[in-house]
Coordinates of C-alpha atoms in Angstrom, one line a residue:
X790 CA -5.3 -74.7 -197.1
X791 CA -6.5 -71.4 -195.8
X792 CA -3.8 -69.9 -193.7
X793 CA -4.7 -68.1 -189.8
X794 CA -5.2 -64.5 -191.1
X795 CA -3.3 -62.1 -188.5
X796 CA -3.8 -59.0 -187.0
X797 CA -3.0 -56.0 -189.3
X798 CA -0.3 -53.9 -188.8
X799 CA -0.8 -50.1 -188.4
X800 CA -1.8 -48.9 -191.9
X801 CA 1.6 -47.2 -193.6
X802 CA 0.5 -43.7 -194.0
X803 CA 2.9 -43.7 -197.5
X804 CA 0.9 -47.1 -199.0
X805 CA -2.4 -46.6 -200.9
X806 CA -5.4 -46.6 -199.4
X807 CA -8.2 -49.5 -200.6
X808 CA -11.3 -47.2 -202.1
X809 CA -14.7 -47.4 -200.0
X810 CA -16.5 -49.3 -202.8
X811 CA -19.3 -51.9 -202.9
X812 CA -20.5 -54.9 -204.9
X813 CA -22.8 -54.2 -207.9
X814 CA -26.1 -53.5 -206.3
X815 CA -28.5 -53.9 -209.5
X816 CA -31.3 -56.9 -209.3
X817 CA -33.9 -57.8 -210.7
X818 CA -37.6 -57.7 -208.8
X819 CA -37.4 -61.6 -208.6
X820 CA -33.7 -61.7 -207.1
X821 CA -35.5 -60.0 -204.1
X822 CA -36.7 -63.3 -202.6
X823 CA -33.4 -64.9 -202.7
X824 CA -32.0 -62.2 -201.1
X825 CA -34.4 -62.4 -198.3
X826 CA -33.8 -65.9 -197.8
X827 CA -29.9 -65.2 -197.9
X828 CA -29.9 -62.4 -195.1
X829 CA -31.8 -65.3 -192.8
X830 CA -29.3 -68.1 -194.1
X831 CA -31.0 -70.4 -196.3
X832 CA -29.9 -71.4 -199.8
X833 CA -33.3 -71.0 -201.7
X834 CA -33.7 -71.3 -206.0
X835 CA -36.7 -70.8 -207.6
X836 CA -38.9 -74.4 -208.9
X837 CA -41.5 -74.3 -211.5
X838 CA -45.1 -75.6 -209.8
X839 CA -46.0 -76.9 -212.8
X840 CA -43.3 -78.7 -214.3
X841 CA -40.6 -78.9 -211.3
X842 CA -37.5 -77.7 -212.8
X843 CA -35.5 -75.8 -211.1
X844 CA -33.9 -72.3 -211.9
X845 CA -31.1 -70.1 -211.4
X846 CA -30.6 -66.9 -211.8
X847 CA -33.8 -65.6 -210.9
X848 CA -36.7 -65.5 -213.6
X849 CA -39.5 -64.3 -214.0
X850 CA -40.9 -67.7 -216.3
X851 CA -39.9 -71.2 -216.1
X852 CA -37.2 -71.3 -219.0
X853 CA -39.1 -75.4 -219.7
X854 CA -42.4 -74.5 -220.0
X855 CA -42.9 -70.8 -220.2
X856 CA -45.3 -70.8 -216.8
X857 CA -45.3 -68.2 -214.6
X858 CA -45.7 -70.5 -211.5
X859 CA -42.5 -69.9 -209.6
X860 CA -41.4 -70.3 -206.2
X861 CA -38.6 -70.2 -203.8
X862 CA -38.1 -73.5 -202.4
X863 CA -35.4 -74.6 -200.0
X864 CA -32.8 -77.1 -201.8
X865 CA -29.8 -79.0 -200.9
X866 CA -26.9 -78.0 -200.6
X867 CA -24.6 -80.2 -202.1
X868 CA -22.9 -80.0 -205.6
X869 CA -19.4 -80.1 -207.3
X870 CA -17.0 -77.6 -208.8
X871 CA -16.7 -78.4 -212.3
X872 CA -14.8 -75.6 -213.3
X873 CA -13.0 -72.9 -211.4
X874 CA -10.8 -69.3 -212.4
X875 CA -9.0 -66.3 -210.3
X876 CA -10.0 -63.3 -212.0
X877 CA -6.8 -61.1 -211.5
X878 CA -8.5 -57.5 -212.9
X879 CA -11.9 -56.4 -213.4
X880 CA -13.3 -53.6 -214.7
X881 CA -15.4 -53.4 -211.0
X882 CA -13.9 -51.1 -208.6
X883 CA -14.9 -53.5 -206.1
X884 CA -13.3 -56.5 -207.5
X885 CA -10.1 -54.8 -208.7
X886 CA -9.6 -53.6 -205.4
X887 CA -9.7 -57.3 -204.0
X888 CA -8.1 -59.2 -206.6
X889 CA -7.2 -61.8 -206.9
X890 CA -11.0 -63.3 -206.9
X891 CA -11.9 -66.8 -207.1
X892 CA -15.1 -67.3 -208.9
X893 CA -15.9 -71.2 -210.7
X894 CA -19.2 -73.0 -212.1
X895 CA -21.2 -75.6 -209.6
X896 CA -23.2 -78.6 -210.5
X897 CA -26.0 -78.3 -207.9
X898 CA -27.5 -81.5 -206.9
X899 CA -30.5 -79.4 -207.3
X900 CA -30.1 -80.6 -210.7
X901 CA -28.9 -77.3 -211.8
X902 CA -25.2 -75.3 -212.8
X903 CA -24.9 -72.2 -210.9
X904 CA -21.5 -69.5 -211.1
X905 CA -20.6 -68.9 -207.3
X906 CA -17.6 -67.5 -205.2
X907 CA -15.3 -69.8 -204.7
X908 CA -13.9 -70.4 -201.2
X909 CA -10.1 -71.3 -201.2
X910 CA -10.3 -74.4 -199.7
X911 CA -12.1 -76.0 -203.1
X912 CA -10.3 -78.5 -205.3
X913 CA -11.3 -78.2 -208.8
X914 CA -13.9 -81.4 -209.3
X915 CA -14.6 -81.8 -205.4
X916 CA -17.5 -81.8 -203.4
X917 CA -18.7 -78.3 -201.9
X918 CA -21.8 -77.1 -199.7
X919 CA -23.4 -74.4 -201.1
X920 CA -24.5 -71.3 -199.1
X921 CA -26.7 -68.1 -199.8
X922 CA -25.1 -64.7 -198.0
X923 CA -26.3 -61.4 -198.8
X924 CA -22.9 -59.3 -199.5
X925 CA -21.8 -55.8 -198.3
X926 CA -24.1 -54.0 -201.2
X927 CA -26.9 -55.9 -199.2
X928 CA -27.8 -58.6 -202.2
X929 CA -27.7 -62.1 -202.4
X930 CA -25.3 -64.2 -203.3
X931 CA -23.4 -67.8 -203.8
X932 CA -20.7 -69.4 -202.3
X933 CA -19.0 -72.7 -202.5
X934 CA -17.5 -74.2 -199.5
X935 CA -15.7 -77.0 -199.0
X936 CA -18.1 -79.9 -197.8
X937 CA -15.9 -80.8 -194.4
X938 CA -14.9 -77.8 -192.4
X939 CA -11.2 -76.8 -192.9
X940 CA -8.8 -75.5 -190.8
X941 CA -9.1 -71.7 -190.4
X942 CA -12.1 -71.8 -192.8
X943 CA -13.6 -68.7 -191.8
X944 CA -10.3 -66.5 -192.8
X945 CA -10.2 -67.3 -196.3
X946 CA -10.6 -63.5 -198.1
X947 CA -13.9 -64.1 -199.7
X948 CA -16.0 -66.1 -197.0
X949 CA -15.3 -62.6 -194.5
X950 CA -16.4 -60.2 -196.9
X951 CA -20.0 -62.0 -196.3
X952 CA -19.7 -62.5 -192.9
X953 CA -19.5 -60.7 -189.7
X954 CA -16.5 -62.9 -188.2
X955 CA -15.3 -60.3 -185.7
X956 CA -11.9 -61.8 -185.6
X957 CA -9.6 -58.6 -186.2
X958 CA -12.1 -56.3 -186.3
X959 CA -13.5 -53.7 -184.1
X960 CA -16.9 -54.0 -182.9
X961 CA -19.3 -51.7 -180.9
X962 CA -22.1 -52.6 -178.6
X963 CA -24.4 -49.9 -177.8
X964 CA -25.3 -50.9 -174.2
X965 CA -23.0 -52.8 -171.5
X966 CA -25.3 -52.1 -168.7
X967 CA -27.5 -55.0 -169.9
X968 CA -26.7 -59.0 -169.2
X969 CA -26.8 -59.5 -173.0
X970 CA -24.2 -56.4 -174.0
X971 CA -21.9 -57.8 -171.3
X972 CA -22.0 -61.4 -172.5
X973 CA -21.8 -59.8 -176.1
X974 CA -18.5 -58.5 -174.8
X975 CA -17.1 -61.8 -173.7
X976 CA -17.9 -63.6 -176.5
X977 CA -16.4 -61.2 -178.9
X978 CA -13.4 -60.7 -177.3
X979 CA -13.1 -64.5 -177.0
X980 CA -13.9 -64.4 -180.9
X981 CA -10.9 -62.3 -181.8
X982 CA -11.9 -58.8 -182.1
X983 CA -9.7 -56.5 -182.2
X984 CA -11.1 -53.9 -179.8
X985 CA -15.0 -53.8 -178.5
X986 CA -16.4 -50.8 -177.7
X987 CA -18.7 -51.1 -175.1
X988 CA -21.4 -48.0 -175.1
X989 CA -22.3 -47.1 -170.9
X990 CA -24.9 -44.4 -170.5
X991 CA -24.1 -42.3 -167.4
X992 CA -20.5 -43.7 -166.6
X993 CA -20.5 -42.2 -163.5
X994 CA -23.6 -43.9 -162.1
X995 CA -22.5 -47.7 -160.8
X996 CA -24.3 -51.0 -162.7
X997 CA -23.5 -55.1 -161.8
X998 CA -21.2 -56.4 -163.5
X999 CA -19.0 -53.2 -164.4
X1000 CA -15.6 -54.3 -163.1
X1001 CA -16.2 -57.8 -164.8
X1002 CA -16.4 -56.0 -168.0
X1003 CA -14.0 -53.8 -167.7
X1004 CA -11.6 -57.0 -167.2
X1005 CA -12.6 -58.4 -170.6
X1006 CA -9.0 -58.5 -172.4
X1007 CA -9.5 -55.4 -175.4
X1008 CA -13.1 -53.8 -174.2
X1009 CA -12.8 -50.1 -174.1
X1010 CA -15.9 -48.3 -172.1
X1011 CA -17.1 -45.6 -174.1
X1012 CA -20.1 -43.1 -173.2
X1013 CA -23.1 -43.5 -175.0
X1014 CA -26.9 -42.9 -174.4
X1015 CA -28.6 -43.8 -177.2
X1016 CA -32.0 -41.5 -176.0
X1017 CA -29.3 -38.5 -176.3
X1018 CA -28.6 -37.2 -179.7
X1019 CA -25.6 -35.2 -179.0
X1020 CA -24.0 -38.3 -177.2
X1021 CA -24.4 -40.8 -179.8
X1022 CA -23.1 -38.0 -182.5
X1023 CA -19.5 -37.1 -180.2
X1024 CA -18.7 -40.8 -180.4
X1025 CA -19.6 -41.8 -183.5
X1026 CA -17.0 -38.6 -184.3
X1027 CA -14.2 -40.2 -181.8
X1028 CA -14.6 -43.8 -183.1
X1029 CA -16.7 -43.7 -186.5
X1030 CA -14.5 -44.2 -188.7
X1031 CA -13.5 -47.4 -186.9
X1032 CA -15.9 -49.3 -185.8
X1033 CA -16.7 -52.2 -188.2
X1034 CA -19.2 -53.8 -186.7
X1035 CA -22.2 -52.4 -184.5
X1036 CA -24.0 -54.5 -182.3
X1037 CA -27.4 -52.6 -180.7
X1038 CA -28.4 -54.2 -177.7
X1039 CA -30.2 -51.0 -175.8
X1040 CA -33.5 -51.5 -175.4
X1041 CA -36.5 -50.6 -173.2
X1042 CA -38.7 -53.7 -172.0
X1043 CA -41.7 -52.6 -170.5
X1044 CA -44.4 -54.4 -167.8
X1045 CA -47.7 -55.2 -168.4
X1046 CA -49.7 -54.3 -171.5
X1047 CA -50.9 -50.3 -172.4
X1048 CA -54.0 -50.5 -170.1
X1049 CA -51.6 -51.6 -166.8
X1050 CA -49.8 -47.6 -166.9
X1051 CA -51.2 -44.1 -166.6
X1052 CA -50.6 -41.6 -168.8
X1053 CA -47.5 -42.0 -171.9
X1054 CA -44.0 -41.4 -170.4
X1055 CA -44.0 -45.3 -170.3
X1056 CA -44.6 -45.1 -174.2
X1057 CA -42.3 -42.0 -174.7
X1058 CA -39.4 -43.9 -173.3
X1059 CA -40.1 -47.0 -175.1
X1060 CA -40.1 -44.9 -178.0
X1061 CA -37.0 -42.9 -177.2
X1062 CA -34.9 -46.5 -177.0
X1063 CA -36.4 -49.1 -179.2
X1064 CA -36.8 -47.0 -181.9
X1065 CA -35.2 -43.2 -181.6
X1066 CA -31.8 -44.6 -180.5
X1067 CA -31.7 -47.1 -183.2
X1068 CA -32.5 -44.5 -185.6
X1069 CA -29.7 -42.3 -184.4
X1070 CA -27.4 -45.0 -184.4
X1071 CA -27.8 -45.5 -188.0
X1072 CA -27.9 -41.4 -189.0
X1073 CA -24.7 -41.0 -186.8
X1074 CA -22.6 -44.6 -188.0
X1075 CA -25.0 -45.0 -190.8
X1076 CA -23.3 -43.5 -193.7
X1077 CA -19.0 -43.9 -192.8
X1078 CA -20.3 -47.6 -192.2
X1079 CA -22.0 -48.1 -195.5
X1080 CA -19.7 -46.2 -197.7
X1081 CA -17.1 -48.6 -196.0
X1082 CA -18.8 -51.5 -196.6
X1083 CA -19.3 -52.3 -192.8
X1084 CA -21.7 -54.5 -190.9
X1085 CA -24.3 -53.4 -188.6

């Protein structure tokens, strides 16, 4: 049974520091619709359209009949661990830095074997639900879960490295002006995080709901204006290297359609928001996130 992971200490400055590393990255040009259907959630293999056998991993001909007809198709989920193993080394940086690493081989009711992650919570010859995640190198992958929830489920090791389960970990959100960044606050504080950073443009300048969010239990108001350049570079130097999960939530809704305004500051603002700020978000976070395998 997974046990309740707990809030980690304050790192020992003399104890070895885990390398920034990511999963193997390298696909094929067919793995690329899996891993589409992975980022949105759904556990897709490849089926032959002229002989209906199903496939995995991706090909680029039906290994039965040779045709080139293939195509994603959603499948169930259900199968069985027939045979399971905890890597203890590997010669990935990744992986060694994670062992151990359960990994085992699943009889798909799709009619197929697959080799999948393994969550903790999976007996050797019982039933698991199969799900499609992409992983922290951005590629899809397979996991096993057990086919009833478990308690503390989402804290076994693997399951978080391809999720975003804020519990224990520290979370921005760009904009708490906005209805949807405050409840984003609430709900993530209620979810476990650590500490949510909650980006205010002009902290000085009042907005509703500011002394509700400042009462959320572990929100820390942080200035932040997307539209400014310097301002999302100073706090992405104060708090880059610990935010693990950033949330973007500004965003510039404008009235009417283009012919209902005069002129383009209308635009130029839209623009500055919905697609400058985001952009500056990722140059700023962008690259101490990735290297760290973080979520955004």
């Amino acid at each position: 049974m997974t046990e309740a992971i707990k809030r980690p200490r304050r790192k020992d400055p003399q104890k070895r520091t885990v390398l920034p590393t990511l999963p193997p990255t390298s696909r094929s040009r067919r793995a690329l619709g899996f891993t589409v259907a992975a980022a949105e959630g759904r556990f897709v293999l490849q089926k032959c359209n002229d002989c209906d056998a199903v496939t995995y991993p991706p090909r680029e001909a039906c290994p039965k009949c040779l045709s080139m007809n293939l195509q994603w198709r959603d499948m169930p989920e259900g199968g069985e661990l027939i045979a399971e193993t905890t890597i203890q080394t590997s010669t990935n940086v990744y992986f060694r830095e994670r062992t151990p690493w359960r990994v085992g081989t699943v009889a798909l009711e799709a009619g197929i074997t697959v080799l999948a992650h393994i969550h903790g919570d999976v007996a050797e010859g019982g039933r698991v639900r199969m799900i499609a995640r992409t992983d922290k190198s951005g590629q899809g992958v397979l996991m096993a879960l057990p086919e009833e929830e478990t308690e503390n489920m989402a804290d076994d090791k693997q399951l978080r490295e391809l999720t975003c389960d804020p519990k224990h970990r520290r979370v921005l959100i760009t904009d708490g002006r906005t209805q949807l960044g405050q409840a984003m606050a609430r709900a993530l504080s209620a979810a476990g995080a650590s500490t949510v950073f909650v980006g205010v443009a002009e902290t000085w300048r009042p907005f509703a709901g500011a002394d509700e969010l400042a009462a959320i239990p572990n929100i820390e108001v942080m200035g932040l204006d997307v539209t400014d350049t310097v301002s999302v570079n100073e706090l992405a130097s104060e708090i880059g290297g610990k935010v693990d999960i950033l949330i973007n939530t500004a965003e510039y809704v404008r009235a009417g359609g283009a012919m209902d305004r005069d002129g383009i500051v209308t635009a130029r603002d839209e623009m500055e928001v919905n697609y400058f700020g985001p952009l500056r978000l990722i140059q700023a976070f962008g690259p101490g996130m990735d290297s760290e395998g973080r979520m955004a």
